[in-house]
Coordinates of C-alpha atoms and ligand atoms in Angstrom, one line a residue:
X25 CA -21.4 10.6 -13.1
X26 CA -22.2 6.9 -12.0
X27 CA -20.9 5.8 -8.7
X28 CA -19.4 2.3 -7.7
X29 CA -21.4 1.4 -4.6
X30 CA -21.1 -2.0 -3.0
X31 CA -24.0 -4.4 -1.5
X32 CA -23.3 -2.7 1.9
X33 CA -23.4 0.8 0.8
X34 CA -19.8 1.4 0.6
X35 CA -18.8 3.9 -2.0
X36 CA -15.6 2.7 -3.8
X37 CA -13.4 5.7 -4.8
X38 CA -10.1 4.1 -4.4
X39 CA -7.9 1.9 -6.6
X40 CA -4.4 0.4 -5.8
X41 CA -2.7 -0.9 -8.8
X42 CA 0.0 -3.2 -8.9
X43 CA 2.2 -2.5 -12.0
X44 CA 4.5 -5.5 -11.7
X45 CA 5.5 -8.4 -9.5
X46 CA 9.2 -8.0 -9.7
X47 CA 11.4 -6.7 -6.8
X48 CA 14.8 -5.4 -6.1
X49 CA 14.5 -6.4 -2.6
X50 CA 13.3 -9.8 -0.9
X51 CA 11.6 -8.7 2.3
X52 CA 11.0 -11.7 4.5
X53 CA 7.4 -11.0 5.2
X54 CA 6.8 -10.6 1.4
X55 CA 8.8 -13.2 -0.7
X56 CA 11.1 -15.9 -0.3
X57 CA 15.2 -15.4 -0.6
X58 CA 15.2 -16.6 -4.0
X59 CA 12.1 -14.7 -5.1
X60 CA 8.9 -15.7 -6.3
X61 CA 7.8 -17.3 -9.9
X62 CA 7.2 -14.4 -12.0
X63 CA 4.2 -13.9 -14.1
X64 CA 5.1 -14.2 -17.7
X65 CA 5.5 -10.7 -19.2
X66 CA 2.7 -11.4 -21.6
X67 CA 0.5 -11.7 -18.8
X68 CA 1.2 -8.4 -17.0
X69 CA -1.2 -5.7 -18.1
X70 CA 0.6 -3.1 -20.5
X71 CA 0.6 0.4 -19.4
X72 CA -2.1 1.3 -22.0
X73 CA -4.4 -1.4 -20.7
X74 CA -3.7 0.2 -17.3
X75 CA -4.6 3.6 -18.4
X76 CA -7.8 2.3 -19.9
X77 CA -9.0 0.9 -16.8
X78 CA -8.0 4.1 -14.8
X79 CA -9.8 6.2 -17.5
X80 CA -13.0 4.1 -17.0
X81 CA -12.6 3.9 -13.2
X82 CA -12.5 7.6 -13.0
X83 CA -15.5 8.0 -15.1
X84 CA -17.3 5.9 -12.6
X85 CA -16.1 7.8 -9.3
X86 CA -12.7 6.3 -8.5
X87 CA -10.6 9.5 -7.5
X88 CA -7.7 8.3 -5.9
X89 CA -5.1 5.8 -7.5
X90 CA -2.1 4.3 -5.9
X91 CA 0.8 2.7 -8.0
X92 CA 2.3 -0.3 -6.3
X93 CA 4.1 -3.6 -7.0
X94 CA 6.2 -5.7 -6.4
X95 CA 8.4 -2.6 -6.7
X96 CA 6.8 0.0 -9.2
X97 CA 10.1 1.9 -9.9
X98 CA 11.8 -1.3 -11.4
X99 CA 9.3 -1.5 -14.3
X100 CA 10.5 0.4 -17.3
X101 CA 8.6 3.6 -18.3
X102 CA 7.0 4.0 -15.0
X103 CA 7.4 7.9 -15.3
X104 CA 5.7 7.8 -19.0
X105 CA 3.0 5.8 -17.4
X106 CA 2.4 8.2 -14.3
X107 CA 2.6 11.3 -17.0
X108 CA -0.2 9.5 -19.0
X109 CA -2.3 8.8 -15.7
X110 CA -2.0 12.5 -14.6
X111 CA -3.8 13.7 -17.6
X112 CA -7.0 11.7 -17.2
X113 CA -10.1 13.7 -16.2
X114 CA -11.4 13.1 -12.5
X115 CA -8.5 12.0 -10.7
X116 CA -7.7 13.8 -7.6
X117 CA -4.8 12.2 -6.3
X118 CA -2.2 9.8 -7.8
X119 CA 0.3 8.2 -5.4
X120 CA 2.8 5.6 -5.3
X121 CA 4.1 3.0 -2.6
X122 CA 7.9 2.0 -3.0
X123 CA 10.7 0.4 -1.2
X124 CA 12.6 3.6 -1.8
X125 CA 15.9 2.0 -3.2
X126 CA 15.3 3.8 -6.8
X127 CA 13.5 6.9 -5.2
X128 CA 16.2 9.6 -5.1
X129 CA 17.0 8.7 -8.9
X130 CA 13.1 9.0 -9.9
X131 CA 11.7 11.4 -7.3
X132 CA 11.9 14.7 -9.4
X133 CA 10.7 13.0 -12.5
X134 CA 7.8 11.4 -10.8
X135 CA 7.1 14.7 -9.6
X136 CA 7.3 16.5 -12.9
X137 CA 5.3 13.9 -14.5
X138 CA 2.4 14.7 -12.1
X139 CA 2.7 12.2 -9.1
X140 CA 1.3 14.0 -6.1
X141 CA 2.8 11.8 -3.3
X142 CA 4.8 8.7 -2.1
X143 CA 4.7 6.2 0.4
X144 CA 7.8 4.8 1.6
X145 CA 8.2 1.4 3.3
X146 CA 11.0 1.4 5.8
X147 CA 11.1 -1.1 8.9
X148 CA 14.2 -0.6 10.5
X149 CA 16.9 2.3 11.0
X150 CA 19.3 -0.2 12.0
X151 CA 21.4 -1.2 9.1
X152 CA 21.9 -4.8 10.0
X153 CA 18.5 -5.2 10.7
X154 CA 17.2 -3.4 7.6
X155 CA 19.4 -6.0 5.6
X156 CA 18.0 -9.1 7.3
X157 CA 14.6 -8.0 6.9
X158 CA 14.9 -7.0 3.1
X159 CA 17.9 -9.3 2.3
X160 CA 19.5 -5.8 0.8
X161 CA 22.0 -3.6 2.0
X162 CA 20.2 -0.5 1.1
X163 CA 19.2 1.4 4.1
X164 CA 21.3 4.6 3.2
X165 CA 20.0 4.7 -0.2
X166 CA 16.3 4.7 1.0
X167 CA 17.1 7.1 3.4
X168 CA 18.4 9.2 0.6
X169 CA 15.3 8.5 -1.5
X170 CA 13.0 9.8 1.6
X171 CA 15.0 13.3 1.8
X172 CA 14.6 13.4 -2.0
X173 CA 10.9 12.9 -2.1
X174 CA 10.4 15.6 0.6
X175 CA 12.5 18.1 -1.3
X176 CA 11.1 17.7 -4.5
X177 CA 7.5 18.0 -3.0
X178 CA 6.0 14.6 -3.2
X179 CA 4.2 15.4 -0.1
X180 CA 3.2 14.3 2.5
X181 CA 6.0 11.6 2.4
X182 CA 4.3 8.7 4.4
X183 CA 6.9 6.5 5.9
X184 CA 5.1 3.0 6.7
X185 CA 6.9 0.8 9.4
X186 CA 5.4 -2.9 9.7
X187 CA 5.9 -3.6 13.4
X188 CA 7.0 -7.2 14.2
X189 CA 7.3 -8.1 17.7
X190 CA 11.0 -9.3 18.9
X191 CA 12.4 -7.8 15.6
X192 CA 11.9 -4.2 15.2
X193 CA 9.3 -2.9 18.0
X194 CA 12.2 -1.6 20.0
X195 CA 12.5 1.1 17.1
X196 CA 8.9 2.2 17.6
X197 CA 9.9 5.4 19.6
X198 CA 12.8 6.2 17.2
X199 CA 10.4 6.2 14.2
X200 CA 7.8 8.3 16.0
X201 CA 10.4 10.7 16.7
X202 CA 11.4 11.3 13.2
X203 CA 8.2 13.2 12.9
X204 CA 9.5 15.9 15.4
X205 CA 12.3 16.6 13.2
X206 CA 10.9 16.6 9.7
X207 CA 7.4 16.7 8.3
X208 CA 7.3 12.8 7.4
X209 CA 4.2 11.2 8.3
X210 CA 5.1 8.1 10.1
X211 CA 2.5 5.3 9.9
X212 CA 2.7 2.1 12.0
X213 CA 1.0 -1.0 10.3
X214 CA 0.3 -4.1 11.9
X215 CA 1.9 -7.3 10.6
X216 CA -0.5 -9.0 8.4
X217 CA -1.1 -12.8 7.5
X218 CA 0.4 -13.5 4.1
X219 CA 1.5 -16.5 2.3
X220 CA 5.2 -16.1 3.0
X221 CA 8.1 -18.6 3.4
X222 CA 8.3 -17.8 7.4
X223 CA 4.6 -17.9 7.6
X224 CA 2.6 -15.6 9.8
X225 CA 2.5 -16.0 13.4
X226 CA -0.3 -14.1 15.3
X227 CA 2.1 -13.5 18.3
X228 CA 4.4 -11.6 16.2
X229 CA 1.7 -9.0 15.5
X230 CA 1.6 -6.2 17.8
X231 CA -1.8 -4.4 17.9
X232 CA -1.9 -0.5 16.8
X233 CA -3.4 0.2 20.3
X234 CA -0.2 -1.2 22.0
X235 CA 2.2 0.5 19.7
X236 CA 0.2 3.9 20.3
X237 CA 0.3 3.1 24.1
X238 CA 4.1 2.6 24.0
X239 CA 4.6 6.0 22.3
X240 CA 2.1 7.9 24.6
X241 CA 3.9 6.5 27.7
X242 CA 7.1 8.5 26.6
X243 CA 5.3 11.7 25.1
X244 CA 1.7 12.8 24.7
X245 CA 0.2 12.8 21.3
X246 CA -2.5 14.9 19.7
X247 CA -5.2 14.0 17.4
X248 CA -4.8 15.6 14.1
X249 CA -7.6 18.1 13.3
X250 CA -9.9 16.8 10.6
X251 CA -7.4 13.7 10.6
X252 CA -10.2 11.3 10.3
X253 CA -11.9 12.9 7.2
X254 CA -8.9 11.8 5.4
X255 CA -9.2 9.3 2.9
X256 CA -7.2 6.5 4.3
X257 CA -7.6 4.1 7.4
X258 CA -4.9 5.6 9.5
X259 CA -5.9 7.3 13.0
X260 CA -3.4 10.3 12.8
X261 CA -1.7 12.2 15.7
X262 CA 1.1 14.6 16.2
X263 CA 3.7 15.5 18.9
X264 CA 3.1 19.2 20.3
X265 CA 4.5 21.4 17.4
X266 CA 5.9 18.6 15.6
X267 CA 6.0 19.1 11.7
X268 CA 5.3 15.6 11.0
X269 CA 2.6 13.2 12.2
X270 CA 2.4 9.6 13.5
X271 CA -0.5 7.4 12.4
X272 CA -1.8 3.7 13.1
X273 CA -3.2 1.3 10.9
X274 CA -4.7 -1.6 12.4
X275 CA -6.1 -4.1 9.9
X276 CA -5.7 -7.0 12.2
X277 CA -6.9 -5.9 15.6
X278 CA -9.6 -3.6 14.7
X279 CA -10.6 -4.2 10.9
X280 CA -11.9 -0.8 9.1
X281 CA -13.8 -2.9 6.8
X282 CA -16.7 -1.0 7.2
X283 CA -15.3 2.2 5.7
X284 CA -13.1 0.3 3.2
X285 CA -13.6 2.0 -0.1
X286 CA -11.1 0.4 -2.2
X287 CA -10.5 -2.0 -5.1
X288 CA -7.2 -3.7 -6.2
X289 CA -6.0 -4.4 -9.6
X290 CA -3.3 -7.3 -9.7
X291 CA -0.1 -6.9 -12.0
X292 CA -1.8 -9.8 -13.9
X293 CA -5.0 -8.2 -14.4
X294 CA -7.3 -9.3 -11.8
X295 CA -9.5 -7.3 -9.6
X296 CA -9.6 -8.2 -6.0
X297 CA -12.2 -6.6 -3.7
X298 CA -10.4 -7.5 -0.5
X299 CA -6.8 -7.8 0.5
X300 CA -7.4 -11.0 2.5
X301 CA -9.8 -12.8 0.0
X302 CA -8.8 -14.8 -2.8
X303 CA -12.0 -13.9 -5.0
X304 CA -10.6 -12.5 -8.0
X305 CA -12.3 -10.9 -11.2
X306 CA -10.4 -11.3 -14.4
X307 CA -10.3 -8.0 -16.1
X308 CA -7.3 -8.9 -18.5
X309 CA -9.4 -11.0 -20.8
X310 CA -11.8 -8.4 -21.2
X311 CA -9.0 -5.9 -21.9
X312 CA -7.7 -8.1 -24.7
X313 CA -10.7 -9.6 -26.3
X314 CA -12.1 -6.6 -27.8
X315 CA -14.6 -5.8 -25.2
X316 CA -16.1 -2.1 -25.1
X317 CA -15.7 0.4 -22.3
X318 CA -19.1 -0.4 -21.4
X319 CA -18.3 -3.9 -20.9
X320 CA -15.2 -3.2 -18.8
X321 CA -17.4 -1.0 -16.7
X322 CA -19.7 -3.8 -16.2
X323 CA -17.0 -6.0 -14.8
X324 CA -16.0 -3.2 -12.3
X325 CA -19.8 -3.0 -11.1
X326 CA -19.8 -6.8 -11.0
X327 CA -16.6 -6.9 -8.9
X328 CA -18.0 -4.1 -6.5
X329 CA -21.3 -6.4 -6.1
X330 CA -19.0 -9.1 -4.5
X331 CA -16.9 -6.9 -2.4
X332 CA -17.1 -8.9 1.1
X333 CA -18.5 -7.2 3.8
X334 CA -15.3 -7.8 5.9
X335 CA -12.0 -9.8 6.4
X336 CA -12.0 -12.9 8.4
X337 CA -8.2 -12.9 9.8
X338 CA -9.4 -13.1 13.4
X339 CA -11.7 -16.1 12.8
X340 CA -10.6 -19.6 13.6
X341 CA -10.7 -20.8 10.3
X342 CA -9.0 -17.9 8.5
X343 CA -7.1 -19.3 5.3
X344 CA -4.1 -17.1 4.3
X345 CA -4.4 -15.8 0.9
X346 CA -2.6 -17.6 -1.9
X347 CA -0.9 -14.8 -3.6
X348 CA 2.0 -12.9 -1.8
X349 CA 1.9 -9.2 -1.3
X350 CA 4.3 -8.7 -3.9
X351 CA 1.8 -10.2 -6.5
X352 CA -1.4 -8.3 -4.9
X353 CA 0.5 -5.1 -4.2
X354 CA -0.2 -4.5 -0.6
Ligands
SAM415 N1 7.6 -2.7 -2.9 C1 6.7 -1.7 -2.5 C2 7.1 -1.5 -1.1 O1 7.7 -2.5 -0.3 O2 6.6 -0.4 -0.4 C3 5.2 -2.0 -2.6 C4 4.6 -3.0 -2.6 S1 4.8 -3.8 -0.9 C5 4.1 -5.3 -1.4 C6 3.5 -2.7 0.0 C7 3.3 -2.8 1.3 O3 3.1 -4.0 1.8 C8 4.8 -2.5 1.9 O4 4.5 -1.3 2.7 C9 5.2 -3.6 2.7 O5 5.7 -3.1 4.0 C10 3.8 -4.3 3.0 N2 3.7 -5.5 3.4 C11 4.3 -6.6 2.7 N3 4.0 -7.7 3.4 C12 3.4 -7.4 4.6 C13 2.9 -7.9 5.9 N4 3.0 -9.5 5.9 N5 2.5 -7.5 6.7 C14 2.3 -5.9 6.6 N6 2.6 -5.4 5.6 C15 3.2 -6.1 4.6
SF4_416 FE1 9.6 -6.0 -2.4 FE2 7.8 -4.5 -1.5 FE3 7.6 -7.0 -1.0 FE4 9.8 -6.0 0.1 S1 7.6 -5.7 0.7 S2 10.0 -7.8 -1.1 S3 10.3 -4.1 -1.4 S4 7.2 -5.8 -2.9

């Protein structure tokens, strides 16, 4: 089998696919209150087009696919799409990132369709804060969604908390403690620079090291055996005898670009080789102009060739990406 290897010898084996730029929440760090100008439906890739990209990518060594958005569960037909993807040869893991609002409704159907697991974004356990951050009063619904995901076996269920200084950093320990009660994998993520209404301020980002230190000051954490062999960028730990885990993801303070193994496909059919770079390769046109699978494959290889060595968030002249997270898919 051919493999997608970039100019820095990183083997690309993971693809994140945004299926929509629409969302049923309006998180302040992701989009403005009135929402964003949505992409015309005709410019969003159809499910057949996405499935074709997945098939060709899987033929070229991409083994893990994550479906994201906007909010992927608001796109009609998502369960059927997952079911179609799950039949493609070569896929080892199919996962989905969601805000959890529709999760209790969809979890069982997604599991039966062949989804392996979910990541759920949850930044506060305090109802007022949750509402302030997401501009939606849906905390209870999200918590219900988490429970349902666990019950139907979309596991491990990962809970992603973006830590924002002065907003929710006093909840770090509460979040970590959830892993003592239930087998959730709690993952603390550094607040990242994106093109949002509020704008990113570096001093609102708490480094993963400090987050970890705050937890460890209260109780010891133990590295998870083999945790690093796992595929993702998280450093993984657990409390003694805890059923769940805590993990730390530090895109800002300790970039993990050297082991970055991913490509992103935006909802409007552009390949992005780095979350923080505006370089995009247009795949949509090729998918619609009668290009053969070999030609599509060639575009994948071209994209991988221009994948940058690393991001430049910490450099003086770093320019925030022009697209919001909801368009790129996180
Ligand atoms: N709507 C889904 C959700 O919220 O999980 C999927 C798409 S969302 C864009 C993907 C992830 O990006 C979420 O976990 C969200 O918290 C994260 N995100 C958005 N803006 C961010 C920022 N400025 N810094 C860190 N993470 C961010
Ligand atoms: Fe929607 Fe996810 Fe963006 Fe929040 S982070 S507005 S839930 S896409």
